[in-house]
Each structure stands twice: as C-alpha cells, then as structure tokens.
Short mmCIF file of C-alpha atoms in Angstrom, two decimals:
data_model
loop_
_atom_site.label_atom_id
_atom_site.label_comp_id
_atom_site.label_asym_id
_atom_site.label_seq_id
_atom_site.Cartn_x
_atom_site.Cartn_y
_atom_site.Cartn_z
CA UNK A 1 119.16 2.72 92.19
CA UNK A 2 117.66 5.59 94.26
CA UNK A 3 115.06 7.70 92.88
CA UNK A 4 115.66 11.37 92.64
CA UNK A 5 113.83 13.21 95.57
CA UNK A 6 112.65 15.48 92.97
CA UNK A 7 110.18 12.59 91.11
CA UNK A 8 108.11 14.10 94.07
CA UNK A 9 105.76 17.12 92.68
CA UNK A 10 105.65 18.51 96.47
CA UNK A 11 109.48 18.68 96.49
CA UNK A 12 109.68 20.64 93.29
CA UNK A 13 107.05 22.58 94.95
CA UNK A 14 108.68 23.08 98.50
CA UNK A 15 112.30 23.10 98.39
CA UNK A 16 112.66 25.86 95.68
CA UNK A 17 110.13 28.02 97.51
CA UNK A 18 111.71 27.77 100.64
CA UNK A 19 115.13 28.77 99.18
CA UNK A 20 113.46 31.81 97.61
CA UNK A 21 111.97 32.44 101.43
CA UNK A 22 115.61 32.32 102.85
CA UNK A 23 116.92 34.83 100.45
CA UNK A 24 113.79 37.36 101.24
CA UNK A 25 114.74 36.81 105.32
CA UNK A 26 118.38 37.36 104.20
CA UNK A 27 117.25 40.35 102.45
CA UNK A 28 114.74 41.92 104.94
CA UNK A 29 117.61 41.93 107.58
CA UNK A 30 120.40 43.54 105.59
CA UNK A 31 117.46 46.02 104.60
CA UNK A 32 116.67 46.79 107.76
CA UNK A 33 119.89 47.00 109.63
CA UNK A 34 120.98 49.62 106.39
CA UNK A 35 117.85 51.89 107.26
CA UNK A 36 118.28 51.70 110.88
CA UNK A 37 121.74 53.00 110.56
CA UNK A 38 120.68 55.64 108.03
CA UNK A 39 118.08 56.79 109.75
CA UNK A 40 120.04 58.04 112.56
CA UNK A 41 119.78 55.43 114.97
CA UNK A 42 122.40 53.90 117.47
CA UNK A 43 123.64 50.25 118.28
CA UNK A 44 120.62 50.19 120.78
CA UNK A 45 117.94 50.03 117.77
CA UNK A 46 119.91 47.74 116.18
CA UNK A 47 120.25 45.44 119.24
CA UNK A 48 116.40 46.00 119.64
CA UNK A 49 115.94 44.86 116.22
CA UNK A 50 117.99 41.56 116.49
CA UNK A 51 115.86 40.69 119.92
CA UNK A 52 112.89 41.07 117.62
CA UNK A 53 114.34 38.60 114.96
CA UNK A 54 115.31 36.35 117.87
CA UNK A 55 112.84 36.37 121.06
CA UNK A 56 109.15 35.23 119.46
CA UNK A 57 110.90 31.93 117.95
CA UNK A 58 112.38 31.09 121.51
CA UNK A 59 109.23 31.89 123.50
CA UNK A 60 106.79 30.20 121.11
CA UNK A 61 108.75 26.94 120.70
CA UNK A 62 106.62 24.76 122.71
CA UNK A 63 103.43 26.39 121.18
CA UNK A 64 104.46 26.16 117.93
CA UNK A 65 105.69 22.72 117.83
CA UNK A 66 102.42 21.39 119.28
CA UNK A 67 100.21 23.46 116.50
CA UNK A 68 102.84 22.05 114.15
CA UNK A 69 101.93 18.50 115.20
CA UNK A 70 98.44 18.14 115.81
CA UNK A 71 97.02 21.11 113.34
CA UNK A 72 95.93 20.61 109.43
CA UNK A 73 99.69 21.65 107.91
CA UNK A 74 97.95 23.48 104.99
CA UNK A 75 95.97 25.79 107.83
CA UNK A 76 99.09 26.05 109.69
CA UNK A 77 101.74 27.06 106.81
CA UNK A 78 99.23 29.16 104.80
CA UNK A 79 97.63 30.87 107.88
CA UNK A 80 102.08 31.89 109.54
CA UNK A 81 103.03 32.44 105.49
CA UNK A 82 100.28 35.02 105.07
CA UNK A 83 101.20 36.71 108.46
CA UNK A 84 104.64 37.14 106.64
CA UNK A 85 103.42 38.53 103.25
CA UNK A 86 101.66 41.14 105.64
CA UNK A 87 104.40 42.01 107.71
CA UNK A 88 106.54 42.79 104.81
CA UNK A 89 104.28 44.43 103.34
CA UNK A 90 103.73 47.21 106.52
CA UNK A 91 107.36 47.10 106.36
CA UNK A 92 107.44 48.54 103.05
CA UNK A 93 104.73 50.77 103.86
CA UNK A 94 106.48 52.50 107.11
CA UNK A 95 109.39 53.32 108.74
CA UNK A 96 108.65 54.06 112.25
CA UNK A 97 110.60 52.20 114.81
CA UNK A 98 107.75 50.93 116.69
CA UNK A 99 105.72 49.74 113.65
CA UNK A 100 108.87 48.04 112.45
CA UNK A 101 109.92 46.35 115.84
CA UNK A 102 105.72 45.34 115.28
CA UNK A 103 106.39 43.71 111.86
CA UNK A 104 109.58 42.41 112.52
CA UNK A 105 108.30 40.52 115.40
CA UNK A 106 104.98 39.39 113.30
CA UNK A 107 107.56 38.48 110.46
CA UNK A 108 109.26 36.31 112.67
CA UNK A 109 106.10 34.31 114.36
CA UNK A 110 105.04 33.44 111.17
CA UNK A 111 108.42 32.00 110.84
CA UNK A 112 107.99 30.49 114.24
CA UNK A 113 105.25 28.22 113.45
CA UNK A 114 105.54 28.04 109.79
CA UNK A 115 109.31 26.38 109.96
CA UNK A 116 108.76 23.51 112.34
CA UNK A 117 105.56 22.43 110.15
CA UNK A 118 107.37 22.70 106.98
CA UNK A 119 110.37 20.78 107.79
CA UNK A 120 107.99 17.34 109.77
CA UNK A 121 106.02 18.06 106.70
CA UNK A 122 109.42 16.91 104.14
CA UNK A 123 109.44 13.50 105.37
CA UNK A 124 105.83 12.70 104.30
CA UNK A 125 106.70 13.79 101.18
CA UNK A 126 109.51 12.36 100.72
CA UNK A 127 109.19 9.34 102.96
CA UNK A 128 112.40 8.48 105.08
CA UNK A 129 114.13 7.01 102.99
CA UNK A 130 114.43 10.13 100.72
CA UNK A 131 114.77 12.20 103.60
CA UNK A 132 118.49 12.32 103.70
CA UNK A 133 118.84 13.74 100.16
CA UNK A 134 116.08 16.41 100.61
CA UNK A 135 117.31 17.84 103.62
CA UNK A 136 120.52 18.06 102.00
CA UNK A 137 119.42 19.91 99.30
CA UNK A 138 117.02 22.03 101.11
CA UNK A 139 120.50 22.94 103.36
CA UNK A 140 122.42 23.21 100.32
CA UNK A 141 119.85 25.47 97.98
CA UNK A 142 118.79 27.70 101.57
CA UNK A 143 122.52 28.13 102.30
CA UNK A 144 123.49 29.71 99.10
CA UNK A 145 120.63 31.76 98.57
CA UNK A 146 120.49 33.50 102.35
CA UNK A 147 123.65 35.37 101.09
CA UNK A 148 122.99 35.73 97.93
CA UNK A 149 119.44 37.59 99.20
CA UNK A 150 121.41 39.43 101.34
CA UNK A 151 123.46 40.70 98.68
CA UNK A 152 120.11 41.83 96.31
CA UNK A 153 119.15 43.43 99.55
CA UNK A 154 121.95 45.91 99.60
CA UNK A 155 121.77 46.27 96.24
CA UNK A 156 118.02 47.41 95.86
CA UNK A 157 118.05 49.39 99.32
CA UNK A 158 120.97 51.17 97.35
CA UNK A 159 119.09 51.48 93.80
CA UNK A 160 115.62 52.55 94.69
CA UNK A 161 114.92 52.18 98.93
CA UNK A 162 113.92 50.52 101.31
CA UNK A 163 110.15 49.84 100.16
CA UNK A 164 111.12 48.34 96.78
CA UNK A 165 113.33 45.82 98.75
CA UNK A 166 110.47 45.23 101.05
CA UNK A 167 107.92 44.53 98.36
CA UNK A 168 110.37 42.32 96.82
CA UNK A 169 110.38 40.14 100.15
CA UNK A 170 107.19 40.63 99.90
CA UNK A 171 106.64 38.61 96.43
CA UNK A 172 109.25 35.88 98.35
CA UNK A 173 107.22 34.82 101.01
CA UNK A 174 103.79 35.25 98.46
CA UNK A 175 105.30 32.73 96.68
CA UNK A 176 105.75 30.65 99.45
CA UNK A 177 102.20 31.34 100.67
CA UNK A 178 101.33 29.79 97.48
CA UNK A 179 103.17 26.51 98.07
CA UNK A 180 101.36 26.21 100.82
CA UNK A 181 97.86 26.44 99.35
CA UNK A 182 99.31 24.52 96.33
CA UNK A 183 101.34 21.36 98.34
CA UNK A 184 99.18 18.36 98.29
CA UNK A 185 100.60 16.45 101.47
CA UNK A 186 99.23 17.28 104.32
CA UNK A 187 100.03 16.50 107.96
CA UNK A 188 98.27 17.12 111.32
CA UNK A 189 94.46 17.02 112.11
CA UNK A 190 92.12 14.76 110.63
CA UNK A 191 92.87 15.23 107.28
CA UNK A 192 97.08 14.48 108.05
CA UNK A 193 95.81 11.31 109.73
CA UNK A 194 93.30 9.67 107.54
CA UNK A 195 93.66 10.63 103.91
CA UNK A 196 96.63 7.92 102.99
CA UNK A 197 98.27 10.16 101.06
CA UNK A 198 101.48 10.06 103.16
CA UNK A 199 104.15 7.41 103.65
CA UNK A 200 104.10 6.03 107.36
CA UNK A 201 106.22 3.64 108.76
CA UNK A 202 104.06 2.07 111.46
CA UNK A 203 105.67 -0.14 114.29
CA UNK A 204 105.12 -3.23 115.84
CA UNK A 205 102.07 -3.42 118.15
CA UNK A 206 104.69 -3.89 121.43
CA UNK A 207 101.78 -3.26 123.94
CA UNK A 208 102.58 -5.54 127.41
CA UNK A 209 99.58 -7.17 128.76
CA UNK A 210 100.22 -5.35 132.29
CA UNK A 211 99.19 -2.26 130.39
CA UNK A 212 95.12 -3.51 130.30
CA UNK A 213 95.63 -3.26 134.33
CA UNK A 214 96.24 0.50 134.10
CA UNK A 215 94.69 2.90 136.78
CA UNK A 216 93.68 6.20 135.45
CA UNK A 217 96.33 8.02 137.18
CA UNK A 218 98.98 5.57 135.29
CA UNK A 219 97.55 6.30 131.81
CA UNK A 220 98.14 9.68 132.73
CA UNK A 221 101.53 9.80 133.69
CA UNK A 222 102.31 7.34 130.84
CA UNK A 223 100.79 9.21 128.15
CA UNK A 224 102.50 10.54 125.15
CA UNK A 225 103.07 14.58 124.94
CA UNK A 226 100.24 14.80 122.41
CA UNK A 227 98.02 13.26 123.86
CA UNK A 228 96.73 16.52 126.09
CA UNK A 229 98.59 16.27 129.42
CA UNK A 230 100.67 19.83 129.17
CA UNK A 231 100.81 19.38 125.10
CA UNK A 232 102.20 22.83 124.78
CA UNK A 233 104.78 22.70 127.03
CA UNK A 234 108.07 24.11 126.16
CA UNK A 235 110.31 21.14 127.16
CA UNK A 236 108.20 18.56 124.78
CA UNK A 237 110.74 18.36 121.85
CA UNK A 238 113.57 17.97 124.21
CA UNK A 239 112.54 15.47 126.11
CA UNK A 240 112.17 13.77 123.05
CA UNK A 241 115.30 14.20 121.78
CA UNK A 242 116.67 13.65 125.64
CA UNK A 243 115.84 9.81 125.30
CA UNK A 244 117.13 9.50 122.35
CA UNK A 245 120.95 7.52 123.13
CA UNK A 246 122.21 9.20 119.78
CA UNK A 247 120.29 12.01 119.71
CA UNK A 248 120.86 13.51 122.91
CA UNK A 249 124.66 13.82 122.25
CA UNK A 250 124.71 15.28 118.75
CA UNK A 251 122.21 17.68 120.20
CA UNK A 252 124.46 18.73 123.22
CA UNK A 253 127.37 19.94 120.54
CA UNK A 254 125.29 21.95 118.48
CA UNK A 255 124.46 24.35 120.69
CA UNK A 256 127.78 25.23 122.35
CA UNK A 257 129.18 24.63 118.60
CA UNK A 258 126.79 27.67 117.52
CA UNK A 259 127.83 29.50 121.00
CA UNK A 260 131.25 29.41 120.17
CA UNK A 261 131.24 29.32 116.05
CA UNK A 262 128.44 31.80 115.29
CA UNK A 263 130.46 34.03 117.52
CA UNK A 264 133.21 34.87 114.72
CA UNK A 265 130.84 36.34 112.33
CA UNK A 266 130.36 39.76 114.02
CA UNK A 267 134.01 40.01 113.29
CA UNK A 268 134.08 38.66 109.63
CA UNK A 269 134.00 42.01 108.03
CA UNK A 270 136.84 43.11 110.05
CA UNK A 271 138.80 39.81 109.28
CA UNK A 272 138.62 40.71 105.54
CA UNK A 273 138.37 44.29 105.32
CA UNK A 274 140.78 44.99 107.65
CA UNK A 275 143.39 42.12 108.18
CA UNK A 276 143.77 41.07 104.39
CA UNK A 277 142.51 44.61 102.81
CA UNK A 278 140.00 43.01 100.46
CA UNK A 279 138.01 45.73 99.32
CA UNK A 280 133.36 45.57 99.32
CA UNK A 281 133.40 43.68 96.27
CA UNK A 282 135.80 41.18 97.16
CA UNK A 283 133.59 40.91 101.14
CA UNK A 284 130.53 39.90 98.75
CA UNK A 285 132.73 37.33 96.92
CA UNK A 286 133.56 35.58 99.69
CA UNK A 287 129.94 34.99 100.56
CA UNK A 288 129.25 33.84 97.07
CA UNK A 289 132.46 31.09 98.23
CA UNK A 290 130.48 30.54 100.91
CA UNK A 291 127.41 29.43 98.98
CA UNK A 292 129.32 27.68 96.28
CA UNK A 293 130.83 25.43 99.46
CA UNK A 294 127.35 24.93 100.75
CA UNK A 295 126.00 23.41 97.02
CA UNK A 296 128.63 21.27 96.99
CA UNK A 297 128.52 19.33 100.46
CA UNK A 298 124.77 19.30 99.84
CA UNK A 299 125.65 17.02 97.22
CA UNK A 300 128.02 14.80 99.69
CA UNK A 301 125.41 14.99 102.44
CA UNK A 302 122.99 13.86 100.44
CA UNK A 303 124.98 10.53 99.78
CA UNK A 304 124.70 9.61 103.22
CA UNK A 305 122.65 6.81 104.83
CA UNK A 306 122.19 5.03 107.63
CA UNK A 307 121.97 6.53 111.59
CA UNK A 308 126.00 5.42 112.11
CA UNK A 309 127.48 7.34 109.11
CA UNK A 310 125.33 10.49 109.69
CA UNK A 311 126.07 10.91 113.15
CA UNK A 312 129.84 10.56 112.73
CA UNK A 313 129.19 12.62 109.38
CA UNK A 314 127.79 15.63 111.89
CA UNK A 315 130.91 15.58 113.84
CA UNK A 316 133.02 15.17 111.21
CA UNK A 317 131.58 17.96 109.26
CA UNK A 318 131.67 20.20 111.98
CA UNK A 319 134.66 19.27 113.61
CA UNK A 320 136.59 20.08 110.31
CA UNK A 321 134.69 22.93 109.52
CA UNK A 322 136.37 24.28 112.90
CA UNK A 323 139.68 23.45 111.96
CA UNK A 324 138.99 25.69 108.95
CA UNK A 325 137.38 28.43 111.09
CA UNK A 326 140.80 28.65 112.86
CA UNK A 327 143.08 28.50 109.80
CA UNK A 328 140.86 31.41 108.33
CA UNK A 329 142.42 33.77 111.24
CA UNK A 330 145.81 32.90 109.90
CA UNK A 331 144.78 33.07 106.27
CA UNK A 332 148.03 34.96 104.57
CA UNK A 333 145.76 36.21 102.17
CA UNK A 334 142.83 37.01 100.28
CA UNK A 335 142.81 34.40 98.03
CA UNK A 336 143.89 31.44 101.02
CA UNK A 337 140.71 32.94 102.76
CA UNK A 338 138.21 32.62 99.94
CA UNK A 339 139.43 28.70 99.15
CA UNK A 340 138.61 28.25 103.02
CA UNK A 341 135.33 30.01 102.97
CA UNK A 342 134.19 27.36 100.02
CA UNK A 343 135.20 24.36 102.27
CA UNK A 344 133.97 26.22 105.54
CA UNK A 345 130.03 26.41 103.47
CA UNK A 346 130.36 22.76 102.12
CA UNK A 347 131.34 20.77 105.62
CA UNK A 348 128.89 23.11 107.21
CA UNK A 349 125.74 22.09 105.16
CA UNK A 350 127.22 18.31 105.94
CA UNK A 351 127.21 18.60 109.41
CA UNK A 352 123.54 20.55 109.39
CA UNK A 353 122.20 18.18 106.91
CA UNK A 354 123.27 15.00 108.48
CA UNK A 355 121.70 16.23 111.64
CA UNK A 356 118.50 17.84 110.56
CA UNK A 357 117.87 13.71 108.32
CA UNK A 358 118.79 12.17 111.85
CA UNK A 359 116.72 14.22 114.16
CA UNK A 360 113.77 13.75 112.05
CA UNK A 361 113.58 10.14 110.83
CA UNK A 362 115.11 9.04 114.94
CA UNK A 363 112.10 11.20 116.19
CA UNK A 364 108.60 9.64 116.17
CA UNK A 365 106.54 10.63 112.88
CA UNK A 366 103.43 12.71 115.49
CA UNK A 367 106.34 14.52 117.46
CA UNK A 368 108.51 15.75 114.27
CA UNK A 369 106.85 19.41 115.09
CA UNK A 370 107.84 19.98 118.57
CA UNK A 371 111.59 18.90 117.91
CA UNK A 372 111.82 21.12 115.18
CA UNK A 373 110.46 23.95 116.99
CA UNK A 374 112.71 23.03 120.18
CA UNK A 375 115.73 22.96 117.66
CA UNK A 376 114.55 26.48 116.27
CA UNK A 377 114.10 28.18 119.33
CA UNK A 378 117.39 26.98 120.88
CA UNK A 379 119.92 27.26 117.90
CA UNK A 380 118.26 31.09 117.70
CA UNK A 381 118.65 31.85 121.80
CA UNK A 382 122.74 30.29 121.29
CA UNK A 383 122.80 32.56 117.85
CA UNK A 384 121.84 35.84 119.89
CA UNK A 385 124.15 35.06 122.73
CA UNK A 386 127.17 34.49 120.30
CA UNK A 387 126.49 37.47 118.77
CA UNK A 388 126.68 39.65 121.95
CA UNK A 389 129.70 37.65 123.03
CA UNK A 390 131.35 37.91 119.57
CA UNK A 391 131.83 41.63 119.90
CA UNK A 392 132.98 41.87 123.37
CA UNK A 393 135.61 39.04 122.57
CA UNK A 394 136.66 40.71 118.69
CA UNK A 395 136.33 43.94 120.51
CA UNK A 396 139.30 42.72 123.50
CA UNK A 397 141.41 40.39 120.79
CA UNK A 398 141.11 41.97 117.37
CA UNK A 399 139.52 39.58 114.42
CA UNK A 400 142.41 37.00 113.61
CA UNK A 401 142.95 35.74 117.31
CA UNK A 402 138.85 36.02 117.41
CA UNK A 403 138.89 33.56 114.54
CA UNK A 404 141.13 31.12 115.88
CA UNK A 405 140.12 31.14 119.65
CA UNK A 406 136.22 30.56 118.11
CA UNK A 407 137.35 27.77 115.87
CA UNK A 408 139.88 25.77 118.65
CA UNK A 409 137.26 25.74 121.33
CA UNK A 410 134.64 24.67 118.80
CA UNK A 411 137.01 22.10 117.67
CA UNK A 412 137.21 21.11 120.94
CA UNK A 413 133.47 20.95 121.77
CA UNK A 414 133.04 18.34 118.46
CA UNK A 415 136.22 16.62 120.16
CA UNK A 416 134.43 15.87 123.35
CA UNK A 417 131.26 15.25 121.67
CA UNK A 418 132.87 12.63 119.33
CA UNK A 419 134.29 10.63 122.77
CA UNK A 420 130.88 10.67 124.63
CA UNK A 421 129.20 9.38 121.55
CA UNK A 422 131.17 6.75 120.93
CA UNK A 423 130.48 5.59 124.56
CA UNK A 424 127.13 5.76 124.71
CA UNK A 425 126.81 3.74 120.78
CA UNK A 426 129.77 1.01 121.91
CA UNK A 427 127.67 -1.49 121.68
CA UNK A 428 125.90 -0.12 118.97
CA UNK A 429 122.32 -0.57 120.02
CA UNK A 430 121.81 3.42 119.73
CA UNK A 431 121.95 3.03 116.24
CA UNK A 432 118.91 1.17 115.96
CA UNK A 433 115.96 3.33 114.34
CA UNK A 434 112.96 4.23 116.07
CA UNK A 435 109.55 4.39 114.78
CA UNK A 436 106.00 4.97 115.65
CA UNK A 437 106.05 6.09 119.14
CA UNK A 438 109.06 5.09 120.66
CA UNK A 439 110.89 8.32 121.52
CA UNK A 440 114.07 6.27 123.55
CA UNK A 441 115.65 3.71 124.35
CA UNK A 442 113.86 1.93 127.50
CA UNK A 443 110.74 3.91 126.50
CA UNK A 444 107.21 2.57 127.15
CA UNK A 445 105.65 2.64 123.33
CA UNK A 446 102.86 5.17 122.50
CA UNK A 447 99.41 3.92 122.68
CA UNK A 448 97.23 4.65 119.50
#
C-alpha cells in the first residue's frame, strides 16, 4: 500500500501554500484589470498589463532555471517570494500606471524564479515515487483555487477597493514567503548537495574507458549544461527535454494545444452571457464547475504510474478535454454547459498532472530547474498569443463557432500527437526511465 504524500511535513507545508499563492495571482489580476477599466483606461493599458504578466517569465527562463538548479532553494524561494509580498504591497499602496506596470512586472519575476525552484524542489520531498500523486494534487488544489481567488477578487475590489484586495494578496504570498523559510528540504548549492536530507536516485557509474583519453576541448563540448559552459542559456531545458524520445513529443502538443485551447477563453463570457443568457451569478458558477472538475481528476491523476500510462494519460486527458471544448459551443443550455465545464476542469488537471510527474521524474534530478522554467516561459509566450488570436477569431465568428473551431483543431493536434508517439515508443524502449544524468536516449552520461 502507498503512503499518503501528505505523511511528508514539507508537503503539508508546500502544497497548501502554493494553492493559497494561486488564488492571490488569480485575485491580483481580476483586481487589476477591474481598476484599469475604472480608471478610465482603454484596451491598450490592459494589453500593456497582460505583456507585464507575460514577458519577464519568457525572457528570464534560461536565467531562472539555472539559479533554480544550482542556487540554495531556501535563498532562491524566500529571496523571489519576498519580491512578491513587496510588489503587492506597492500595489496596494498606488495606482499609477507606471508604478503598477513596475510591480506587476516585479510580481511576476518573483514568480519567474520562484516557480521553477518550487516545483524540482516537490520531488525531493516527495521522492519519485510520490511524485505522481503530489503533482496531482498540487494541479488539482491550484486549479480550483485560481478561480475561486478570482472570484474573492471581484468581490473585495467591489466591497472596500482595490488596496484591501491588494493587501489581501499580500498576506497570500506572506504566507508563502513563510513556507519557504519554514520547508526543511532544500535543493541547489552546497547545502542541496551534501546534507542527505533528500531522496536521490543515483545511476549506474556507465563511464567508457575512452572517456580517461579526453582532450580538453572534448570535455568541453561534452559537458553537462551545469557544468559552466553557457549555463544560463535559454535553450538548456529544451534541449533536455529535446532528447528525451517521450518527452519531446508530449512537449510538441502542449504548446499548439494551449495556442489553440487557451484561445476560447477570451470568448467564454460571451459563450455564457450571451449565447445561453446565464446571468453574473450563474458565469461565477460555472467556474466553481470548473474547479469542482479539477479536484476530481486530481484524484484520477494521482492514481497513475508508470511513464506508459501517463503519457497516453496526457493525450487522453487532453484529447477528450477537446472533444468537450467543442461540444460546449453547441451546449443547448445552461445547465448542459455547466456538466461540461466539470468534466472540461477534471480531464484538464489529468492531462497537466500526468505531464508535469513525467517531465520531472524523465528529466535528470540537477536539470529539474531549467525544464521547469523552459516549460513556464513557453506555455506563458503560447498563453499571450492565444489570447490576441482568441479575439480576432471570436471577434470574425461569434463565441459558439469560436468554441468548436478551438476544440476540433486542438483535438486534432492531440490526434497527431498520439500517432507520432506511438512511433517513436513502438518498440517501447522510450519508456525506460532515466536517471542521474542521462538526459536522452543515445546520450553520453554526466560526469560527477
């Protein structure tokens, strides 16, 4: 019998506080995007604003995966946390549009190097065997509370203002900044390396004897991205995941699947307002259907194990949740929507839970950081496009055809996806795990 991921003291720790983190960023963007529009300014703010939510992730991903990697985690999470706390803080202490666009963008690079380290940090706590269930219930817990902050959001900016929301956020992330002080793995630095405190899965020693016959030149173009030869560099976490035969594939649907998916939520509120006259209160039920969905396939997801089931379980999940996407744009009515909103949340938080277990126990333990970031930055560039793109296309077809269009071609995407996985894992080799150092199939092994 398994033991419950949440023996762990870090995970009770972590995983709640993290949640609580999701609902403040939830609730600092529905804050701001209300005050924006209230305070007189047009859809060029607001697109001003989103590039500020969006832009530092993607252009720190390589740094921030390499701090997350080879930096003390505690320094790393407490020092980007902290940044947060302070940026919410000037949020709730001014309203200019510059100082905003300021702490917005400070908001969001403490998320930028805070997220990659927390998420290699889970699988030292939890060891990767537990990782499966964790991830699943961090998707699960972060997925129904992002709406459900949203929701408070509204709710206090309509009550009392803008700062009270703001120093509400505030308290989020403080708590959070606590966890980090508080969490007694560690990862990264000296400390990471040498205390024994974590679960490590080390490898077999598969060094050739041809390697004692290396020039200097062929250490150096043989050496591992953390070992100092362009350690920063942008493309790190993807050439990780690039030599990775089962990896590579999942990876390569994800991001058109956001392109395409992500795309139908700048016409949601149209699809429901509009198209099946639901009025505000039943809009904020169907993101409470939405949540409900996602604690329930965190409970399937975290059932899974094994590389084979979880990949197919990605596609699956995704592939179905498309299929769903589409028959919400023919929903005949309120009540057909909302039952496809809960199974749209639960085979979502399937798909991004099987995904986020495999591309962290398939990546090697010392490059867990930059493939996070890489993931990050990546998923939030394909996020910001889809948004643009959403509201031309729900602009030119109206919301129903939006929905459909959006969920067929992602449908179609998984489709493709499924057939080039299943060729490159015929023979089922790509299903073999890979551990300390070994980043591909065919790869040379780290040196350590």
């Amino acid at each position: 019998m398994q033991d419950s991921v949440w023996a762990h003291r870090d995970v009770r720790l972590v995983v709640p506080a993290r949640a609580l983190s999701v609902a403040g960023d939830g609730m600092a963007l529905v804050v701001l995007l209300l005050q924006l529009h209230d305070t007189g300014h047009g859809p060029a703010a607001i697109t001003g604003l989103l590039l500020c939510f969006t832009v530092p992730t993607v252009l720190t991903m390589g740094w921030a995966g390499q701090v997350a990697d080879t930096r003390d985690s505690r320094l790393v999470l407490s020092t980007a946390t902290a940044a947060q706390v302070v940026a919410c803080v000037g949020l709730a202490v001014s309203d200019d549009l510059g100082a905003t666009y300021g702490f917005v963008v400070l908001l969001q690079l403490g998320a930028a190097f805070g997220s990659p380290a927390w998420t290699a940090l889970l699988p030292r706590i939890v060891g990767d065997d537990g990782l499966g269930r964790a991830v699943a219930w961090q998707q699960g817990l972060g997925a129904a509370t992002r709406p459900a902050g949203a929701a408070l959001g509204g709710v206090l900016y309509g009550w009392f203002g803008a700062p009270v929301a703001f120093w509400c956020v505030a308290g989020a992330f403080a708590v959070l900044l606590g966890t980090a002080v508080a969490v007694r793995t560690r990862r990264g630095g000296r400390r990471g390396r040498d205390d024994g405190t974590v679960p490590t899965h080390p490898g077999p020693d598969t060094r050739f004897e041809s390697d004692l016959d290396e020039t200097p030149r062929d250490r150096s173009r043989n050496a591992c991205p953390d070992e100092g030869v362009g350690g920063h560099r942008v493309l790190d976490g993807l050439r990780v995941l690039r030599a990775d035969a089962l990896l590579w594939p999942l990876f390569c649907v994800l991001l058109p699947f956001i392109l395409i998916v992500e795309g139908v939520n700048v016409v949601e509120v149209f699809l429901v307002r509009d198209s099946l006259g639901a009025s505000p209160a039943e809009y904020g039920l169907s993101e409470v259907a939405f949540g409900v969905g996602a604690v329930l396939g965190s409970a399937v997801a975290g059932r899974l194990e094994g590389d084979r089931r979880r990949a197919w379980a990605v596609l699956a999940g995704l592939g179905l949740m498309c299929v769903a996407i589409a028959g919400t744009g023919a929903a005949p009515s309120f009540a057909v929507y909302l039952g496809l909103a809960v199974l749209v949340g639960g085979l979502n938080t399937i798909g991004n839970a099987a995904s986020g277990a495999l591309m962290m126990t398939r990546t090697p333990e010392e490059q867990r950081g930059r493939v996070s970031a890489a993931l990050n930055g990546c998923a939030r560039l394909c996020s910001t496009v889809a948004l643009l793109a959403g509201g031309v296309v729900g602009t030119a077809l109206g919301p129903r055809p939006t929905f459909v269009l959006g969920g067929t071609l992602g449908a179609a995407v998984v489709g493709a996806g499924a057939l080039w996985l299943r060729a490159r894992t015929r023979n089922g080799t790509a299903y073999q795990p890979r551990r300390a150092g070994v980043s591909g199939p065919g790869a040379r092994p780290c040196r350590r």
